[in-house]
Every structure is written in structure tokens, then in C-alpha cells.
Amino acid sequence: MEKLKTTGLSKEELVQAYKDILMGRRLDERLWQLTRIGKTSFNISGQGAEVAQVAMAMAFEPEKDYFLPYYRDMTATLTWGMTPKDIIMGSFGKDADPSSHGRQMPNHYGSKEHNIVSHSSTVSTQIPLATGIAYGAILEKSDFVTLTTTGEGSSNQGEVHEAMNFAGVKNLPVIFGIENNEYAISVGTKEQYAAKKLSDRAIGYGFDGFTVDGNDFAATYLAFKKAVKKARDKKGPTLIEMMVSRLTSHSADDDHTIYRSKEELDSLKEKDPLLAFEKQLIDEGYMTKEEMLELDKDIKAQVNKATDDAEDMPDPTPESLYEQVYAE
Ligand SMILES: Cc1ncc(C[n+]2csc(CCOP(=O)(O)OP(=O)(O)O)c2C)c(N)n1
């Protein structure tokens, strides 16, 4: 693993990264729990990808850059500016939910305030949209950068190739992130693609591609930082494949014990990036175990409050059915 000091981030920034990672994990656990007690209907978890997501998001300037996430990117949207209450209101389908005012499925993140563009349930539709927004930066002579993400299975969709090809042709300021968790629901990588690395595909589009260990905070952050600088300098797109783990079933409606062996399920704890990041922060002298336990208490209290506050918010009224569907 790259040492954290290679990032050039301050101690405060690294502690903030840890807070976002831990909040992502605790909030996800809460969202999962809410489905189990029948208070919400759906969750699709990013547990196992939090370190990669925070490292990725920290390389951008959320006040001006655009983000078109996929459904597992909740933790990245927190770093980008969304709040735990925003997220839980989406799961409860509340009127004040910034993602869609309760019109979308949960985990379809959007926030006009934070330049986060919601995607469709039809996977990878965000990739051509991101390419279009990046083209907008050229037409407007702006220096904002666009980030979009998807899973490795969805990256095989036709429109992904079309969008990446166009981004290469026009040399657009867009970064394509693939979170490779080695499963598309129950289908493993061998049945998904024959390439060794998905980042190699970038060669065919005429731009750079890298594969990074998404559990390695510094390596992931530095890869995105370099890609953002390149995009901001109008030197073209980058494809970054992050190798991550999927610690949970595909979604709250799936049971991965049916298609993952007992040995594999038992080994998931070893692949937990939260534990690895905690060890790294302690070993490299940024935090102590005691400080982490204190922080965890505080984060759990914040999640409890966000849950209560979100649950108390009003539902959309039947009369407002046709509002918030089209731009007005
Ligand atoms: C066009 C389309 N085909 C199929 C589906 C059903 N579907 C939803 S998620 C998913 C798997 C996606 O896997 P991957 O891209 O690897 O992402 P992961 O969920 O593993 O993060 C599929 C096939 C869909 N939503 N849209």
C-alpha cells in the first residue's frame, strides 16, 4: 500500500476522509436494517467500496465539478456534499428528498445543489450523459471536470463504448470510474469479459487507463488527482478501474450465499477496506484506536438523529404527483 503521506493531504483531511468512510459504512448498515424491519423497501450497498469512493471524490472540486454516480456510490456522494439525512429521506421517499422528492428508487442519487446528476435504473445510462456534460465544458469554455462511475458488468453495455469513444474523439474533460467488485449480481468476471484489465480498453479509445487497488486510499486518490489535473488542463479523459470488494449481497433483495462459497464469504472480512484503512491510519500515526472508537459513537448518534429527522419529514402529497417529474 502507498503511504498516506504521498497524497500530500493534511492530517485533518485524512481524518475527514476516515469520517466519511465510517459514515458511509454506518449509514449503509442503517439503510439495510430499515429494509429488514419493513420501514423501507430497497437498499443496494456500497460496503467494501467506501475507501475507493472517498479517495476518488476527494480528488475533485465538488463546488464546480459534476458527478454522475451509479447506485453503489452513496459514500462518494457524502464526500461530494450530500448529508446522511438527504440519503435517508431518499430511502423513505420523503417530499424533501433532494434526489427526486420521492419519485425515484432509493440509491439513485441526485442533488442539483451539488452538481450530482441522478441516473436511471437501466444501468450505465449515466455514461453518455456524463460525456455530454463534459462536452458542455468545452462549448462553454469552462474548466469543470465530470466524473461518472459504473460497475464492471455494466461497463460492457454498448453505450459505454460509444460514450468513451466520443470522449476520446473530442478529448473531453471526463473521468470514467469503474468499480470492479467482480460480480454483476451473481455473475462472476469470467462470464462478463475476457480482457485482463478493463482499463486496457482506454487504449482503444485513445486515452489513458489505469487499474488501481481501491482498498489503497493513497494509490486511488493519486490516480484520480492526476486524471483531474489532466482533464482540467483540457488534456483529455481517463478511465480508472478500481478493484473493490462487495461485502454484501447485490441488494437487499438478493442472497449471495446461494452463489458465493462459504470459504469466499468467510474471507470477506479480510477484504474489508474500512479495517485496512483504520490499521493504516494507526500504523502511520494519524489516529489512535481510542479516537476511532469515540468517533464511531458520534457517527452512530448522527445516523440515529438523521434517521429520526428523516422519518418525521412529510411524505409527498397525492396532489403533487405530477410535480418534480419534469424541469419547470
Ligand atoms: C440495461 C440493464 N440491464 C440489466 C439490468 C439489471 N441489473 C441491475 S444491476 C445489474 C448488475 C450490474 O453489475 P455491475 O455493473 O458489475 O455492478 P455492481 O452491481 O456489481 O456494482 C443488472 C444486470 C439493468 N438494471 N439495466
CSV table of C-alpha atoms and ligand atoms in Angstrom, one decimal:
chain,number,residue,atom,x,y,z
A,1,MET,CA,0.0,0.0,0.0
A,2,GLU,CA,1.2,3.5,-0.8
A,3,LYS,CA,1.9,5.6,2.4
A,4,LEU,CA,-0.7,8.2,3.2
A,5,LYS,CA,1.8,11.0,3.2
A,6,THR,CA,2.3,10.5,-0.6
A,7,THR,CA,-1.1,12.1,-1.0
A,8,GLY,CA,0.0,15.5,0.2
A,9,LEU,CA,-3.2,15.6,2.2
A,10,SER,CA,-3.1,17.2,5.7
A,11,LYS,CA,-3.8,15.2,8.9
A,12,GLU,CA,-7.2,17.0,9.1
A,13,GLU,CA,-8.0,16.0,5.5
A,14,LEU,CA,-7.1,12.3,6.2
A,15,VAL,CA,-9.2,12.3,9.4
A,16,GLN,CA,-12.1,13.8,7.4
A,17,ALA,CA,-11.6,11.0,4.8
A,18,TYR,CA,-11.9,8.5,7.6
A,19,LYS,CA,-15.1,10.2,9.0
A,20,ASP,CA,-16.7,10.0,5.5
A,21,ILE,CA,-15.7,6.3,5.1
A,22,LEU,CA,-17.0,5.4,8.5
A,23,MET,CA,-20.2,7.4,8.0
A,24,GLY,CA,-20.7,5.6,4.7
A,25,ARG,CA,-20.4,2.3,6.4
A,26,ARG,CA,-22.7,3.1,9.4
A,27,LEU,CA,-25.3,4.8,7.2
A,28,ASP,CA,-25.3,1.8,4.8
A,29,GLU,CA,-25.8,-0.6,7.7
A,30,ARG,CA,-28.8,1.6,8.9
A,31,LEU,CA,-30.3,1.6,5.4
A,32,TRP,CA,-30.0,-2.2,5.2
A,33,GLN,CA,-31.6,-2.5,8.7
A,34,LEU,CA,-34.5,-0.3,7.7
A,35,THR,CA,-35.3,-2.7,4.8
A,36,ARG,CA,-35.2,-5.6,7.3
A,37,ILE,CA,-37.7,-4.1,9.7
A,38,GLY,CA,-40.0,-3.2,6.8
A,39,LYS,CA,-39.7,0.6,7.1
A,40,THR,CA,-38.1,1.0,3.6
A,41,SER,CA,-38.3,-1.2,0.5
A,42,PHE,CA,-34.8,-1.3,-1.0
A,43,ASN,CA,-31.1,-0.8,-0.5
A,44,ILE,CA,-28.1,-1.5,-2.7
A,45,SER,CA,-25.0,-1.3,-0.6
A,46,GLY,CA,-21.5,0.1,-1.2
A,47,GLN,CA,-19.9,-1.7,1.7
A,48,GLY,CA,-16.4,-2.7,0.6
A,49,ALA,CA,-16.0,0.3,-1.8
A,50,GLU,CA,-16.0,3.2,0.7
A,51,VAL,CA,-12.3,3.8,0.7
A,52,ALA,CA,-12.1,3.9,-3.1
A,53,GLN,CA,-15.1,6.2,-3.2
A,54,VAL,CA,-13.9,8.7,-0.7
A,55,ALA,CA,-10.4,8.7,-2.3
A,56,MET,CA,-11.9,9.3,-5.7
A,57,ALA,CA,-14.3,12.0,-4.6
A,58,MET,CA,-11.6,13.9,-2.7
A,59,ALA,CA,-9.7,14.5,-5.9
A,60,PHE,CA,-12.4,16.8,-7.3
A,61,GLU,CA,-13.8,20.2,-6.6
A,62,PRO,CA,-17.5,19.5,-5.8
A,63,GLU,CA,-18.4,23.2,-5.9
A,64,LYS,CA,-17.8,23.2,-9.7
A,65,ASP,CA,-17.3,19.7,-11.0
A,66,TYR,CA,-20.1,17.3,-12.0
A,67,PHE,CA,-20.7,13.8,-10.6
A,68,LEU,CA,-22.9,11.2,-12.3
A,69,PRO,CA,-22.7,8.3,-9.8
A,70,TYR,CA,-24.1,4.8,-10.0
A,71,TYR,CA,-26.3,3.2,-7.4
A,72,ARG,CA,-23.4,2.0,-5.1
A,73,ASP,CA,-21.8,5.4,-4.7
A,74,MET,CA,-23.5,6.7,-1.6
A,75,THR,CA,-20.3,7.3,0.3
A,76,ALA,CA,-18.9,9.2,-2.6
A,77,THR,CA,-22.0,11.4,-2.6
A,78,LEU,CA,-21.4,12.2,1.1
A,79,THR,CA,-17.9,13.4,0.3
A,80,TRP,CA,-19.3,15.4,-2.6
A,81,GLY,CA,-21.7,17.2,-0.2
A,82,MET,CA,-24.9,15.2,0.4
A,83,THR,CA,-25.9,14.7,4.0
A,84,PRO,CA,-27.0,11.5,5.8
A,85,LYS,CA,-30.4,13.0,6.2
A,86,ASP,CA,-30.6,13.6,2.4
A,87,ILE,CA,-29.8,10.0,1.8
A,88,ILE,CA,-32.3,8.6,4.3
A,89,MET,CA,-35.1,10.9,3.1
A,90,GLY,CA,-34.5,9.3,-0.3
A,91,SER,CA,-35.0,5.8,1.1
A,92,PHE,CA,-38.2,6.9,2.9
A,93,GLY,CA,-39.3,8.6,-0.3
A,94,LYS,CA,-39.9,11.9,1.5
A,95,ASP,CA,-41.1,15.1,-0.2
A,96,ALA,CA,-37.8,16.9,0.8
A,97,ASP,CA,-35.6,14.1,-0.6
A,98,PRO,CA,-33.2,16.1,-2.8
A,99,SER,CA,-32.6,13.2,-5.2
A,100,SER,CA,-36.1,13.1,-6.6
A,101,HIS,CA,-38.7,14.2,-4.0
A,102,GLY,CA,-39.6,10.5,-3.6
A,103,ARG,CA,-40.1,9.9,-7.3
A,104,GLN,CA,-37.0,7.7,-7.9
A,105,MET,CA,-36.0,4.4,-6.4
A,106,PRO,CA,-33.7,4.7,-3.4
A,107,ASN,CA,-30.0,4.8,-4.1
A,108,HIS,CA,-30.5,6.9,-7.3
A,109,TYR,CA,-28.6,9.9,-6.0
A,110,GLY,CA,-29.1,13.4,-7.3
A,111,SER,CA,-28.6,16.9,-5.9
A,112,LYS,CA,-28.9,20.0,-8.1
A,113,GLU,CA,-27.2,22.0,-5.3
A,114,HIS,CA,-24.1,19.7,-5.5
A,115,ASN,CA,-23.9,19.1,-9.3
A,116,ILE,CA,-24.9,15.4,-8.8
A,117,VAL,CA,-26.9,14.1,-11.7
A,118,SER,CA,-29.3,11.1,-11.0
A,119,HIS,CA,-29.0,8.1,-13.2
A,120,SER,CA,-31.6,5.6,-14.5
A,121,SER,CA,-32.2,2.1,-13.2
A,122,THR,CA,-31.2,1.0,-16.7
A,123,VAL,CA,-27.5,0.6,-15.9
A,124,SER,CA,-24.8,2.8,-17.4
A,125,THR,CA,-27.1,5.4,-18.9
A,126,GLN,CA,-25.1,7.9,-16.8
A,127,ILE,CA,-22.0,7.4,-19.0
A,128,PRO,CA,-23.3,9.1,-22.3
A,129,LEU,CA,-24.9,11.8,-20.1
A,130,ALA,CA,-21.5,12.5,-18.4
A,131,THR,CA,-19.8,12.7,-21.8
A,132,GLY,CA,-22.4,15.2,-23.0
A,133,ILE,CA,-21.9,17.3,-19.9
A,134,ALA,CA,-18.1,17.2,-20.4
A,135,TYR,CA,-18.7,18.3,-24.0
A,136,GLY,CA,-20.6,21.2,-22.4
A,137,ALA,CA,-17.5,22.3,-20.6
A,138,ILE,CA,-15.7,22.7,-23.9
A,139,LEU,CA,-18.6,24.5,-25.6
A,140,GLU,CA,-18.9,26.9,-22.6
A,141,LYS,CA,-15.2,27.3,-22.2
A,142,SER,CA,-15.4,26.2,-18.6
A,143,ASP,CA,-12.9,24.3,-16.7
A,144,PHE,CA,-15.2,22.0,-14.7
A,145,VAL,CA,-14.4,18.2,-14.8
A,146,THR,CA,-17.1,15.5,-15.0
A,147,LEU,CA,-16.9,12.2,-13.1
A,148,THR,CA,-19.0,9.2,-13.8
A,149,THR,CA,-18.9,5.7,-12.3
A,150,THR,CA,-20.4,2.3,-13.0
A,151,GLY,CA,-19.8,-1.4,-12.2
A,152,GLU,CA,-17.6,-3.7,-14.3
A,153,GLY,CA,-20.6,-5.7,-15.6
A,154,SER,CA,-22.4,-2.6,-16.7
A,155,SER,CA,-19.2,-1.3,-18.4
A,156,ASN,CA,-19.9,-3.9,-21.1
A,157,GLN,CA,-23.0,-2.1,-22.3
A,158,GLY,CA,-22.8,-0.7,-25.8
A,159,GLU,CA,-23.5,2.9,-24.9
A,160,VAL,CA,-20.4,2.9,-22.6
A,161,HIS,CA,-18.1,2.2,-25.6
A,162,GLU,CA,-19.9,4.8,-27.7
A,163,ALA,CA,-19.6,7.4,-25.0
A,164,MET,CA,-15.9,6.6,-24.3
A,165,ASN,CA,-15.1,6.6,-28.0
A,166,PHE,CA,-16.8,10.0,-28.4
A,167,ALA,CA,-14.9,11.4,-25.3
A,168,GLY,CA,-11.7,10.3,-26.9
A,169,VAL,CA,-12.5,11.8,-30.3
A,170,LYS,CA,-13.4,15.2,-28.7
A,171,ASN,CA,-10.7,14.9,-25.9
A,172,LEU,CA,-13.3,15.7,-23.3
A,173,PRO,CA,-12.7,16.6,-19.6
A,174,VAL,CA,-14.4,13.5,-18.2
A,175,ILE,CA,-13.2,10.7,-15.9
A,176,PHE,CA,-14.7,7.3,-16.2
A,177,GLY,CA,-14.6,5.2,-12.9
A,178,ILE,CA,-15.3,1.5,-12.9
A,179,GLU,CA,-15.8,-0.1,-9.5
A,180,ASN,CA,-14.9,-3.7,-10.2
A,181,ASN,CA,-16.3,-5.8,-7.4
A,182,GLU,CA,-16.1,-8.9,-9.5
A,183,TYR,CA,-19.8,-9.6,-9.6
A,184,ALA,CA,-22.7,-8.5,-11.7
A,185,ILE,CA,-25.4,-9.7,-9.3
A,186,SER,CA,-24.5,-13.4,-9.3
A,187,VAL,CA,-22.3,-13.4,-12.5
A,188,GLY,CA,-18.5,-13.5,-11.9
A,189,THR,CA,-15.9,-11.7,-14.1
A,190,LYS,CA,-15.0,-14.8,-16.2
A,191,GLU,CA,-18.5,-14.7,-17.6
A,192,GLN,CA,-18.5,-10.9,-18.1
A,193,TYR,CA,-15.4,-10.1,-20.1
A,194,ALA,CA,-12.2,-11.7,-21.5
A,195,ALA,CA,-9.9,-8.7,-21.1
A,196,LYS,CA,-7.2,-8.9,-18.4
A,197,LYS,CA,-7.9,-5.4,-17.2
A,198,LEU,CA,-10.9,-3.2,-18.1
A,199,SER,CA,-8.6,-0.1,-18.0
A,200,ASP,CA,-6.8,-1.6,-21.1
A,201,ARG,CA,-9.9,-0.7,-23.1
A,202,ALA,CA,-8.8,3.0,-22.9
A,203,ILE,CA,-6.1,2.4,-25.4
A,204,GLY,CA,-8.8,1.6,-28.0
A,205,TYR,CA,-10.4,5.0,-27.3
A,206,GLY,CA,-7.1,6.9,-27.5
A,207,PHE,CA,-6.7,7.9,-23.8
A,208,ASP,CA,-5.1,6.7,-20.6
A,209,GLY,CA,-6.4,3.9,-18.5
A,210,PHE,CA,-5.3,2.7,-15.1
A,211,THR,CA,-6.3,-0.1,-12.7
A,212,VAL,CA,-5.8,0.6,-9.0
A,213,ASP,CA,-6.4,-1.3,-5.8
A,214,GLY,CA,-9.5,0.5,-4.4
A,215,ASN,CA,-8.5,-0.6,-0.9
A,216,ASP,CA,-5.4,1.5,-1.2
A,217,PHE,CA,-6.5,5.0,-0.4
A,218,ALA,CA,-3.3,6.9,-1.5
A,219,ALA,CA,-3.0,5.0,-4.8
A,220,THR,CA,-6.6,5.6,-5.7
A,221,TYR,CA,-6.5,9.3,-4.6
A,222,LEU,CA,-3.3,9.9,-6.6
A,223,ALA,CA,-4.7,8.2,-9.8
A,224,PHE,CA,-7.8,10.4,-9.7
A,225,LYS,CA,-5.8,13.6,-8.7
A,226,LYS,CA,-3.6,13.1,-11.8
A,227,ALA,CA,-6.6,12.4,-14.0
A,228,VAL,CA,-8.5,15.5,-12.7
A,229,LYS,CA,-5.5,17.8,-13.4
A,230,LYS,CA,-5.2,16.4,-16.9
A,231,ALA,CA,-8.9,16.9,-17.6
A,232,ARG,CA,-8.8,20.4,-16.1
A,233,ASP,CA,-5.9,21.3,-18.4
A,234,LYS,CA,-8.0,20.0,-21.3
A,235,LYS,CA,-5.7,17.1,-22.0
A,236,GLY,CA,-8.5,14.6,-22.3
A,237,PRO,CA,-10.3,11.7,-20.5
A,238,THR,CA,-9.0,8.9,-18.3
A,239,LEU,CA,-10.5,5.5,-17.4
A,240,ILE,CA,-9.8,4.3,-13.9
A,241,GLU,CA,-10.7,0.8,-12.8
A,242,MET,CA,-10.9,0.4,-9.0
A,243,MET,CA,-10.7,-3.1,-7.7
A,244,VAL,CA,-13.0,-3.3,-4.7
A,245,SER,CA,-14.9,-5.9,-2.7
A,246,ARG,CA,-18.6,-6.4,-2.4
A,247,LEU,CA,-19.1,-7.3,1.2
A,248,THR,CA,-22.9,-7.7,1.0
A,249,SER,CA,-25.4,-9.4,-1.3
A,250,HIS,CA,-26.1,-7.5,-4.6
A,251,SER,CA,-29.0,-5.7,-3.0
A,252,ALA,CA,-31.4,-6.1,0.0
A,253,ASP,CA,-33.5,-8.4,-2.3
A,254,ASP,CA,-30.6,-10.8,-3.1
A,255,ASP,CA,-28.9,-13.6,-1.1
A,256,HIS,CA,-25.3,-14.1,-2.1
A,257,THR,CA,-24.9,-17.3,0.0
A,258,ILE,CA,-26.6,-19.0,-3.0
A,259,TYR,CA,-23.8,-18.2,-5.4
A,260,ARG,CA,-20.7,-17.5,-3.2
A,261,SER,CA,-18.9,-20.3,-1.5
A,262,LYS,CA,-18.6,-20.5,2.3
A,263,GLU,CA,-14.8,-20.0,2.0
A,264,GLU,CA,-15.3,-16.9,0.0
A,265,LEU,CA,-17.9,-15.5,2.4
A,266,ASP,CA,-15.7,-16.3,5.3
A,267,SER,CA,-12.8,-14.4,3.7
A,268,LEU,CA,-14.7,-11.2,3.2
A,269,LYS,CA,-13.7,-9.7,6.5
A,270,GLU,CA,-10.1,-9.8,5.3
A,271,LYS,CA,-11.1,-7.8,2.3
A,272,ASP,CA,-12.8,-5.1,4.4
A,273,PRO,CA,-11.2,-1.7,3.3
A,274,LEU,CA,-12.5,0.0,6.4
A,275,LEU,CA,-10.4,-2.2,8.7
A,276,ALA,CA,-7.4,-1.9,6.4
A,277,PHE,CA,-7.7,1.9,6.4
A,278,GLU,CA,-8.0,2.0,10.2
A,279,LYS,CA,-4.9,-0.1,10.5
A,280,GLN,CA,-3.0,2.2,8.1
A,281,LEU,CA,-4.1,5.4,9.9
A,282,ILE,CA,-2.9,3.9,13.2
A,283,ASP,CA,0.3,2.4,11.9
A,284,GLU,CA,1.2,5.7,10.2
A,285,GLY,CA,0.5,7.7,13.3
A,286,TYR,CA,-2.6,9.8,12.2
A,287,MET,CA,-5.1,8.4,14.7
A,288,THR,CA,-5.4,6.1,17.7
A,289,LYS,CA,-7.8,3.3,18.2
A,290,GLU,CA,-9.4,5.2,21.1
A,291,GLU,CA,-10.1,8.2,18.9
A,292,MET,CA,-11.7,5.9,16.3
A,293,LEU,CA,-14.0,4.4,18.9
A,294,GLU,CA,-15.0,7.9,20.1
A,295,LEU,CA,-15.7,8.9,16.5
A,296,ASP,CA,-17.8,5.8,15.9
A,297,LYS,CA,-20.0,6.6,18.8
A,298,ASP,CA,-20.5,10.1,17.5
A,299,ILE,CA,-21.2,8.9,13.9
A,300,LYS,CA,-23.8,6.3,15.2
A,301,ALA,CA,-25.5,9.1,17.1
A,302,GLN,CA,-25.6,11.2,13.9
A,303,VAL,CA,-27.1,8.3,12.0
A,304,ASN,CA,-29.8,7.8,14.6
A,305,LYS,CA,-30.7,11.5,14.5
A,306,ALA,CA,-30.7,11.6,10.7
A,307,THR,CA,-33.0,8.6,10.7
A,308,ASP,CA,-35.4,10.1,13.2
A,309,ASP,CA,-35.4,13.5,11.5
A,310,ALA,CA,-35.9,12.0,8.0
A,311,GLU,CA,-38.7,9.7,9.2
A,312,ASP,CA,-40.5,12.7,10.7
A,313,MET,CA,-40.5,14.6,7.4
A,314,PRO,CA,-43.7,14.8,5.4
A,315,ASP,CA,-44.5,12.4,2.5
A,316,PRO,CA,-45.3,13.8,-0.9
A,317,THR,CA,-49.0,14.5,-1.2
A,318,PRO,CA,-51.1,12.7,-3.9
A,319,GLU,CA,-51.9,16.2,-5.4
A,320,SER,CA,-48.2,16.7,-6.1
A,321,LEU,CA,-47.9,13.6,-8.2
A,322,TYR,CA,-47.1,15.4,-11.4
A,323,GLU,CA,-44.6,17.8,-9.9
A,324,GLN,CA,-40.9,17.3,-9.7
A,325,VAL,CA,-41.0,15.0,-12.7
A,326,TYR,CA,-40.1,17.4,-15.5
A,327,ALA,CA,-38.0,20.6,-15.2
A,328,GLU,CA,-40.2,23.6,-14.8
B,1,LIG,C1,-29.6,-2.3,-19.1
B,1,LIG,C2,-29.9,-3.1,-17.9
B,1,LIG,N1,-29.7,-4.5,-17.9
B,1,LIG,C3,-29.8,-5.2,-16.8
B,1,LIG,C4,-30.2,-4.6,-15.6
B,1,LIG,C5,-30.4,-5.4,-14.3
B,1,LIG,N2,-29.2,-5.2,-13.5
B,1,LIG,C6,-29.3,-4.3,-12.4
B,1,LIG,S1,-27.8,-4.3,-11.6
B,1,LIG,C7,-27.1,-5.4,-12.6
B,1,LIG,C8,-25.7,-5.9,-12.4
B,1,LIG,C9,-24.7,-4.8,-12.6
B,1,LIG,O1,-23.4,-5.3,-12.2
B,1,LIG,P1,-22.2,-4.4,-12.2
B,1,LIG,O2,-22.2,-3.4,-13.3
B,1,LIG,O3,-21.0,-5.2,-12.1
B,1,LIG,O4,-22.3,-3.5,-10.9
B,1,LIG,P2,-22.5,-4.0,-9.4
B,1,LIG,O5,-23.9,-4.1,-9.1
B,1,LIG,O6,-21.7,-5.3,-9.2
B,1,LIG,O7,-21.8,-2.9,-8.6
B,1,LIG,C10,-28.0,-5.8,-13.6
B,1,LIG,C11,-27.7,-6.8,-14.6
B,1,LIG,C12,-30.4,-3.2,-15.6
B,1,LIG,N3,-30.7,-2.5,-14.5
B,1,LIG,N4,-30.2,-2.5,-16.7
